[in-house]
Coordinates of C-alpha atoms and ligand atoms in Angstrom, one line a residue:
M1 CA 15.7 5.8 3.9
N2 CA 15.5 7.8 6.7
F3 CA 12.8 7.8 9.1
Q4 CA 11.7 8.2 12.7
F5 CA 9.0 5.9 14.4
Q6 CA 7.4 6.5 17.6
T7 CA 4.6 4.4 19.6
V8 CA 2.5 4.1 22.2
P9 CA 4.8 2.3 25.5
N10 CA 2.1 -0.3 26.4
L11 CA -0.8 -1.9 24.8
I12 CA -3.0 -4.5 25.8
C13 CA -5.6 -6.3 23.0
E14 CA -8.3 -8.6 24.8
P15 CA -11.8 -8.4 24.9
G16 CA -12.3 -7.8 28.9
A17 CA -9.2 -6.4 29.4
S18 CA -10.9 -2.9 31.3
S19 CA -10.8 -5.4 34.6
K20 CA -7.3 -4.8 34.2
L21 CA -7.7 -1.4 34.6
G22 CA -7.5 -1.2 38.6
E23 CA -3.9 -3.0 38.6
I24 CA -2.3 -0.9 36.2
A25 CA -3.4 2.4 37.1
S26 CA -2.4 1.5 41.0
R27 CA 0.9 1.2 39.4
Y28 CA 1.4 4.7 39.1
G29 CA -0.7 6.7 42.3
K30 CA -4.3 6.4 44.5
R31 CA -6.0 9.4 43.1
I32 CA -7.8 8.6 39.7
M33 CA -9.6 10.9 37.0
L34 CA -12.0 9.3 34.7
V35 CA -12.9 11.4 31.8
T36 CA -15.8 10.1 29.5
D37 CA -19.0 11.7 27.9
K38 CA -22.8 10.9 29.6
G39 CA -23.7 8.9 27.1
V40 CA -21.0 6.2 27.2
R41 CA -21.2 6.3 30.8
S42 CA -25.1 5.9 31.0
Y43 CA -24.8 2.7 28.5
G44 CA -22.6 1.3 31.3
V45 CA -19.5 1.1 29.2
T46 CA -17.3 2.5 31.7
R47 CA -18.9 -0.2 34.4
P48 CA -16.2 -2.6 33.9
G49 CA -13.6 -0.1 34.2
E50 CA -14.6 2.0 37.2
E51 CA -15.3 -1.6 39.2
S52 CA -11.8 -2.4 38.5
L53 CA -10.4 0.7 39.5
L54 CA -12.8 1.0 42.9
A55 CA -11.8 -2.9 43.6
A56 CA -8.0 -2.1 43.2
G57 CA -8.7 0.4 46.3
L58 CA -8.4 3.4 44.1
E59 CA -10.2 6.6 44.7
L60 CA -12.0 7.8 41.8
V61 CA -12.9 11.1 40.7
V62 CA -15.3 11.4 37.5
F63 CA -15.3 13.9 34.4
D64 CA -18.2 12.9 32.2
E65 CA -19.2 16.3 30.5
V66 CA -17.0 15.7 27.2
V67 CA -19.1 16.4 24.3
A68 CA -18.0 15.5 20.7
D69 CA -15.8 17.5 18.9
P70 CA -14.5 19.0 22.5
P71 CA -14.2 22.3 22.8
S72 CA -11.3 24.5 24.6
H73 CA -13.4 25.7 27.2
L74 CA -14.4 22.1 28.5
I75 CA -11.0 20.9 28.5
E76 CA -9.5 23.8 30.4
K77 CA -12.4 23.5 33.3
A78 CA -11.8 19.3 33.1
A79 CA -8.2 20.5 33.9
G80 CA -8.4 22.9 36.4
L81 CA -11.0 20.2 38.4
C82 CA -7.9 17.7 37.8
R83 CA -5.1 19.5 39.5
Q84 CA -7.6 20.6 42.4
A85 CA -8.4 17.4 43.2
K86 CA -4.7 16.5 43.0
I87 CA -5.3 13.7 40.5
D88 CA -2.3 11.1 40.1
V89 CA -3.6 9.3 37.3
V90 CA -5.7 10.3 34.2
V91 CA -8.2 7.5 32.8
S92 CA -10.1 8.1 29.8
I93 CA -12.7 5.4 28.4
G94 CA -14.7 6.7 25.4
G95 CA -14.6 8.2 21.4
G96 CA -11.8 10.1 20.4
S97 CA -13.5 13.3 22.1
S98 CA -12.8 11.7 25.9
L99 CA -9.6 10.3 24.6
D100 CA -8.1 13.7 23.2
T101 CA -9.3 15.8 26.3
A102 CA -7.9 13.3 28.9
K103 CA -4.5 13.8 26.8
L104 CA -4.5 17.7 27.1
V105 CA -6.3 17.2 31.0
A106 CA -3.2 15.1 31.7
Y107 CA -0.8 17.8 30.1
L108 CA -2.5 20.8 31.6
A109 CA -2.8 19.4 35.0
R110 CA 1.2 18.5 35.2
S111 CA 2.8 21.6 33.2
D112 CA 2.5 25.5 33.5
D113 CA 1.5 25.7 29.8
R114 CA -1.9 27.3 28.4
L115 CA -3.9 25.4 25.7
E116 CA -3.9 28.5 23.7
D117 CA 0.0 28.5 23.7
I118 CA 0.7 24.6 22.6
Y119 CA -1.7 24.0 19.4
G120 CA 0.3 23.0 16.9
V121 CA 3.4 21.0 16.1
G122 CA 5.7 20.2 19.0
L123 CA 5.0 23.2 21.6
A124 CA 3.8 21.2 24.3
K125 CA 7.2 20.2 25.9
G126 CA 6.3 19.9 29.4
Q127 CA 5.5 16.5 31.4
R128 CA 1.9 15.1 32.0
L129 CA 0.2 12.7 34.4
P130 CA 0.2 9.1 34.1
L131 CA -2.3 8.5 31.2
I132 CA -4.3 5.2 30.5
L133 CA -6.8 4.9 27.4
L134 CA -9.7 2.6 26.5
P135 CA -11.4 3.2 23.1
T136 CA -14.7 2.5 23.0
T137 CA -15.0 3.5 19.1
A138 CA -12.9 1.8 16.6
G139 CA -12.2 5.1 14.5
T140 CA -9.8 7.8 15.9
G141 CA -6.8 5.8 16.8
S142 CA -5.9 8.3 19.5
E143 CA -5.0 5.9 21.9
A144 CA -1.9 5.4 19.8
T145 CA -1.3 8.6 18.4
P146 CA 0.6 11.7 20.0
I147 CA -2.4 14.1 18.9
A148 CA -5.0 15.9 20.5
I149 CA -8.0 17.8 18.7
V150 CA -9.7 21.0 19.9
T151 CA -12.6 23.1 18.7
T152 CA -11.4 26.6 19.4
P153 CA -13.9 29.4 20.5
T154 CA -13.6 30.8 16.7
T155 CA -14.6 27.3 15.6
E156 CA -11.6 26.2 13.9
K157 CA -10.7 22.3 14.9
K158 CA -6.7 23.0 16.2
G159 CA -4.3 20.1 16.6
I160 CA -1.8 19.7 19.3
V161 CA 0.7 17.2 18.2
A162 CA 3.4 16.2 20.8
P163 CA 5.0 13.1 22.1
V164 CA 4.1 13.4 25.7
L165 CA 0.7 12.9 24.3
Y166 CA 1.2 9.3 23.7
P167 CA -0.5 7.7 26.5
D168 CA 1.4 5.7 29.1
W169 CA -1.0 2.6 28.1
A170 CA -3.5 1.8 25.3
I171 CA -6.1 -0.9 26.4
L172 CA -8.0 -2.2 23.6
D173 CA -11.4 -3.9 25.0
A174 CA -13.2 -4.8 22.3
F175 CA -16.6 -5.6 24.2
L176 CA -16.9 -1.7 25.1
T177 CA -17.4 -1.4 21.1
L178 CA -20.4 -4.0 21.3
G179 CA -23.5 -1.2 21.8
L180 CA -21.8 1.4 18.9
P181 CA -25.1 2.8 17.4
R182 CA -24.7 1.9 13.7
P183 CA -24.2 5.1 12.4
V184 CA -21.3 5.6 14.9
T185 CA -19.9 2.3 14.0
A186 CA -20.1 2.9 10.3
A187 CA -18.6 6.7 10.4
T188 CA -15.6 5.8 13.1
G189 CA -14.7 2.8 10.8
I190 CA -14.2 5.2 7.7
D191 CA -12.2 7.6 10.1
A192 CA -9.8 4.1 10.9
M193 CA -9.9 3.5 7.0
V194 CA -8.8 6.9 6.1
H195 CA -6.1 7.2 8.5
A196 CA -4.9 4.1 6.8
I197 CA -5.4 5.6 3.3
E198 CA -3.6 9.1 4.1
A199 CA -0.8 7.6 6.0
Y200 CA -0.1 4.9 3.0
T201 CA -0.1 8.2 0.6
S202 CA 1.0 10.7 3.2
K203 CA 3.7 13.1 1.1
I204 CA 6.5 14.0 3.8
K205 CA 6.7 11.4 6.5
K206 CA 5.8 8.0 5.0
N207 CA 8.0 5.7 5.9
P208 CA 7.9 1.6 5.9
I209 CA 6.7 1.2 9.4
S210 CA 3.7 3.2 9.0
D211 CA 3.1 1.3 5.4
Q212 CA 3.1 -2.1 6.9
L213 CA 0.7 -1.1 9.9
A214 CA -1.3 1.1 6.9
L215 CA -2.0 -1.7 4.7
Q216 CA -2.4 -4.4 7.6
A217 CA -5.2 -1.8 9.3
L218 CA -7.0 -1.5 5.7
R219 CA -7.0 -5.1 5.2
L220 CA -8.4 -5.7 8.7
L221 CA -11.2 -2.7 8.4
A222 CA -12.2 -3.5 4.9
A223 CA -12.7 -7.2 5.6
N224 CA -14.9 -6.4 9.0
I225 CA -16.7 -2.8 8.3
R226 CA -19.8 -4.3 6.8
T227 CA -20.2 -6.9 9.3
V228 CA -20.0 -4.7 12.5
C229 CA -22.8 -2.4 10.6
A230 CA -24.7 -5.5 9.8
Q231 CA -24.0 -7.5 13.2
G232 CA -23.0 -4.9 15.8
D233 CA -22.8 -7.5 18.7
N234 CA -20.5 -9.8 16.7
I235 CA -17.2 -9.8 18.9
D236 CA -14.8 -10.9 16.4
A237 CA -15.5 -8.6 13.7
R238 CA -15.6 -5.6 16.6
S239 CA -12.1 -7.0 17.7
Q240 CA -10.9 -6.4 14.2
M241 CA -11.9 -3.2 13.6
L242 CA -10.3 -1.9 17.1
L243 CA -7.0 -3.4 16.4
G244 CA -7.3 -1.9 12.7
S245 CA -8.3 1.5 14.1
T246 CA -5.2 1.1 16.4
L247 CA -2.9 0.3 13.9
A248 CA -4.2 2.8 11.4
G249 CA -3.5 5.6 14.6
M250 CA 0.0 4.2 14.6
A251 CA 0.5 4.5 11.2
F252 CA -0.7 8.2 10.6
A253 CA 1.1 9.3 14.0
N254 CA 4.0 8.7 12.0
A255 CA 3.0 9.6 8.4
P256 CA 0.3 12.1 9.1
V257 CA -3.1 12.6 7.5
A258 CA -4.1 14.8 4.3
A259 CA -6.5 16.5 2.4
V260 CA -9.5 14.5 3.5
H261 CA -8.9 15.5 6.9
A262 CA -8.0 19.1 6.1
L263 CA -11.6 19.4 4.5
A264 CA -13.3 17.6 6.6
Y265 CA -12.9 19.5 10.2
P266 CA -14.2 22.5 8.9
I267 CA -17.4 20.5 8.0
G268 CA -17.2 19.3 11.8
A269 CA -16.6 22.3 13.6
L270 CA -19.1 24.5 11.5
F271 CA -22.0 22.2 11.2
H272 CA -21.0 19.5 14.3
V273 CA -20.8 16.8 11.8
P274 CA -19.6 13.5 13.2
H275 CA -15.9 13.4 12.5
G276 CA -16.1 10.2 10.8
L277 CA -18.9 11.5 8.5
S278 CA -17.3 14.6 7.9
N279 CA -14.3 12.5 6.2
A280 CA -16.9 10.0 4.4
L281 CA -18.4 12.7 2.7
V282 CA -15.4 14.5 1.2
L283 CA -13.6 11.0 0.8
P284 CA -14.3 10.0 -2.8
H285 CA -13.7 13.5 -4.2
V286 CA -10.5 13.9 -2.4
L287 CA -9.4 10.6 -3.6
A288 CA -10.3 11.7 -7.1
F289 CA -8.6 14.7 -6.9
N290 CA -5.4 13.0 -5.9
A291 CA -5.8 10.1 -8.1
P292 CA -3.9 11.4 -11.0
Y293 CA -0.6 12.0 -8.5
A294 CA -1.6 8.8 -6.4
A295 CA -2.6 6.5 -8.9
E296 CA -0.1 3.6 -7.9
L297 CA -0.4 3.8 -4.0
Y298 CA -4.2 3.6 -4.6
A299 CA -4.0 0.8 -7.0
E300 CA -1.8 -1.1 -4.1
L301 CA -4.6 -0.2 -1.9
A302 CA -7.4 -1.6 -4.3
E303 CA -5.1 -5.1 -3.9
I304 CA -5.4 -4.8 -0.2
M305 CA -9.0 -4.1 0.1
R306 CA -10.2 -6.8 -2.3
P307 CA -8.4 -10.1 -1.7
G308 CA -7.3 -11.8 -5.2
Y309 CA -7.8 -8.4 -7.3
R310 CA -4.9 -7.9 -9.4
S311 CA -5.1 -4.2 -10.9
A312 CA -4.1 -4.2 -14.6
S313 CA -2.8 -0.7 -14.6
P314 CA -2.3 2.1 -12.0
A315 CA -5.1 4.3 -13.4
A316 CA -7.4 0.9 -13.4
G317 CA -6.6 -0.3 -9.9
S318 CA -6.9 3.5 -8.4
S319 CA -10.2 4.0 -10.0
S320 CA -11.2 0.2 -8.4
F321 CA -10.2 1.2 -5.0
I322 CA -12.6 4.7 -5.1
A323 CA -15.0 2.5 -6.5
D324 CA -14.4 0.3 -3.4
M325 CA -14.6 3.1 -0.7
T326 CA -17.6 4.8 -2.4
A327 CA -19.3 1.2 -1.9
I328 CA -18.4 0.8 1.4
C329 CA -19.6 4.0 2.6
R330 CA -22.8 3.2 0.6
D331 CA -23.6 0.0 2.0
C332 CA -22.8 1.0 5.6
G333 CA -25.4 3.4 5.4
V334 CA -23.4 6.2 5.4
P335 CA -24.8 9.8 3.6
S336 CA -23.1 10.7 0.7
T337 CA -23.5 14.3 0.1
L338 CA -23.2 17.5 1.9
S339 CA -26.7 18.6 1.7
A340 CA -27.8 15.6 3.3
V341 CA -26.3 17.0 6.6
G342 CA -27.4 20.5 6.0
I343 CA -25.0 22.2 4.2
G344 CA -25.8 24.4 1.4
E345 CA -24.5 25.8 -1.4
G346 CA -23.8 29.4 0.4
D347 CA -22.0 27.7 2.7
L348 CA -19.1 26.5 0.7
P349 CA -16.7 29.7 0.5
R350 CA -16.4 29.5 4.3
L351 CA -15.9 25.9 4.4
A352 CA -12.9 26.5 1.7
D353 CA -11.3 29.3 3.9
D354 CA -11.6 27.0 6.8
A355 CA -10.0 24.1 4.7
M356 CA -6.8 26.5 3.5
K357 CA -6.2 27.0 7.5
Q358 CA -5.4 23.3 7.8
T359 CA -1.7 23.9 6.6
R360 CA -0.4 20.6 9.2
L361 CA -2.5 18.5 7.1
L362 CA -2.5 19.9 3.8
V363 CA 1.6 19.5 3.3
N364 CA 1.1 16.2 3.4
N365 CA -1.3 15.7 0.5
P366 CA 0.1 13.7 -2.4
R367 CA -1.2 17.1 -4.7
E368 CA -1.1 20.3 -4.0
V369 CA -5.0 21.6 -2.7
S370 CA -5.6 25.3 -4.0
H371 CA -8.2 27.4 -2.6
S372 CA -10.4 26.8 -5.6
D373 CA -9.3 23.2 -5.5
A374 CA -11.0 23.1 -2.0
F375 CA -14.1 24.6 -3.1
N376 CA -14.2 22.6 -6.1
I377 CA -14.1 19.3 -4.1
Y378 CA -16.8 20.8 -1.6
A379 CA -18.6 21.5 -4.9
A380 CA -18.7 18.1 -5.8
A381 CA -19.5 16.8 -2.3
L382 CA -22.6 19.2 -2.2
K383 CA -25.8 17.4 -4.3
A384 CA -27.7 14.2 -4.7
I385 CA -29.8 12.5 -1.8
G386 CA -28.6 11.1 1.7
R387 CA -29.8 10.4 5.0
W388 CA -27.7 11.0 8.3
Q389 CA -28.6 11.9 12.0
R390 CA -26.6 14.4 13.6
N391 CA -24.7 13.8 17.1
D392 CA -27.6 14.7 19.2
D393 CA -30.2 12.6 17.5
R394 CA -28.2 9.6 18.3
R395 CA -28.4 8.8 21.9
G396 CA -30.2 5.7 23.0
E397 CA -29.5 3.5 20.1
C398 CA -28.2 0.5 21.0
H399 CA -27.2 -3.3 19.4
R400 CA -27.0 -5.5 22.0
K401 CA -28.5 -3.7 25.0
N402 CA -27.9 -6.2 27.8
V403 CA -24.0 -6.2 27.2
A404 CA -22.4 -3.1 27.0
C405 CA -25.3 -0.7 27.0
I406 CA -27.7 -0.1 29.2
Ligands
NAD1 N1 -6.5 12.2 18.5 C1 -6.6 11.6 17.6 O1 -5.2 11.0 16.8 C2 -7.5 11.7 16.8 C3 -7.7 11.3 15.2 C4 -9.1 11.6 14.5 C5 -10.2 12.3 15.3 N2 -10.0 12.5 16.6 C6 -10.9 13.6 17.2 O2 -11.7 12.6 17.7 C7 -13.1 12.7 18.1 C8 -14.1 12.1 17.3 O3 -14.3 11.1 18.3 P1 -14.9 9.5 17.8 O4 -15.4 9.5 16.3 O5 -14.2 8.4 18.3 O6 -16.4 9.8 18.3 P2 -16.9 10.8 20.0 O7 -15.9 10.6 20.9 O8 -17.0 12.1 19.9 O9 -18.1 10.1 20.3 C9 -19.2 10.0 19.5 C10 -20.9 9.4 19.7 O10 -20.3 7.9 19.9 C11 -20.9 7.7 21.7 N3 -19.9 6.6 21.5 C12 -18.9 6.3 21.6 N4 -18.4 4.9 22.7 C13 -19.5 4.2 22.3 C14 -20.1 3.2 22.9 N5 -19.2 2.4 23.1 N6 -21.5 2.6 22.7 C15 -22.4 3.8 22.4 N7 -22.1 4.9 22.4 C16 -20.9 5.3 22.1 C17 -20.6 8.9 22.2 O11 -21.3 9.3 23.4 C18 -21.0 10.3 21.1 O12 -22.2 10.6 21.6 C19 -13.0 14.5 17.3 O13 -12.9 15.4 17.8 C20 -11.8 14.3 16.3 O14 -11.3 15.2 15.6 C21 -9.0 12.6 17.0
FE2_2 FE1 -9.9 11.3 11.5

C-alpha cells in the first residue's frame, strides 16, 4: 500500500499548557500577534496565554476581530496589520475560525501571494511566519491540519490546503475548553466525529495511519461527548474530547473529508449556521446515502462506537452506526432538521448547486454524489422539529463562570 503521511511537528497535550506559551514563542522572536475573537477573549480564555507571553518579556499585538466562518476581507486586514507591525510570531487561541485566520495571516504576512490566488490544494508554496495554535473548541482539529477555510465575497466556503499551513506547535490545553457553551460543545464535538468518520471512509487517500487515528478519535469522542454536554466542567472528559478532535484532525489531514462536509459548507456560508451543526444536519442522511457503498466500514465504526457490540452483518452494523450517531446528536440537543435553522424548501436548489462546487471534497466520498442526490439529501434533512441558537445568540452562555469564562 502506497501512501504519504504528514502532521504537526510539535505538540503539547496538558491541562494548563497555555502557561508555556511565552517560553515557546520566545524561541522564534520578540513581537507576537495574538489572533482570537472578542467572545473568547472577553470570557478570559486567552488570559493565561497572554500572561505567559508578557511574563516572557514579549511584545504583544492582539487582533480579536475574528468572526465565525472568517471572510476573506477580515483575513486580509489582519495580514496587513501583521506586516505593518513587523510581527515575528503568530499565535492563535480560539476556535477553528481563529486558528484558520491565524494560519493565513502567518502565510500572507511572509509570502508575496494574494489570498485569491491560493484557494485549492497545493497552491500556497511560499513561506510563513512561525505559528503556534491553541484550540479552544474540541472540534475542527485545525491545529493539526494543513487547511484553512475562508468565506469568499460570493459566500462560498473555500479551502486552502498546503503543507505550509501546519503550525510549528499545537498546544492542547483542555482548561481552555471548560467554558464552551453546550450548543458549541455539541456541534464542535459532532464536527470532530465527522472528521474521524469521513477520514476512515475516504475514497482516495484512506491510509493505515489515518485509520488508526480515526478509530482512536472516534472511540474517545463517542465515549465523552454526552458527558461534556451534560457536565461542561468535567476536565477529564474535556481532555479526552480535545485529544480526540486533534487525532481526528491528524487523520483527515491525510485522508480528506467528503460529502458530509461538502453539503455542510453551503449551509454555513449561506445561512451562518455553525460549522459543526451544519455537519450534524446532513450527517444521518449522507450516511444513509453512502451506506450501500460503505457498509463494511460503517459496521467497523459501529463496534468502535459501542464497546462490546459485534455486528451480525455489514448491513446490520451500518444501520446500528447510523442510529448511534443520530442518538448522540439527539442526546446532545443538536437540532435535526434544516427547517429548525430557518432553511426552507425554496433554498434547496441553491444549496445543491453550491454543494456540487465542493469538488475537492466530493471526490473523497465512498459514493458518487450527483446534483439530484445532493438535492434529495437536503430534502430529507429539511423537515421535522428542532431547536437551535445561531452564533449571534450564544454569547455569554457559560458552564463554569469562575474558571475559563468570566
Ligand atoms: N482548518 C481545518 O482543518 C478546519 C476543519 C473543520 C472546520 N474548519 C473551520 O473552522 C470554523 C469553525 O470553527 P469552530 O467550530 O471551532 O468554531 P468558531 O471558531 O467559529 O467558534 C464558534 C463560537 O464559539 C465561541 N468559542 C470558542 N471557544 C470558546 C470557549 N472556549 N469558550 C466560550 N466560547 C468559545 C466563539 O467565540 C464563537 O462564537 C469554520 O470556519 C470551519 O469551516 C476548519
Ligand atoms: Fe469540519
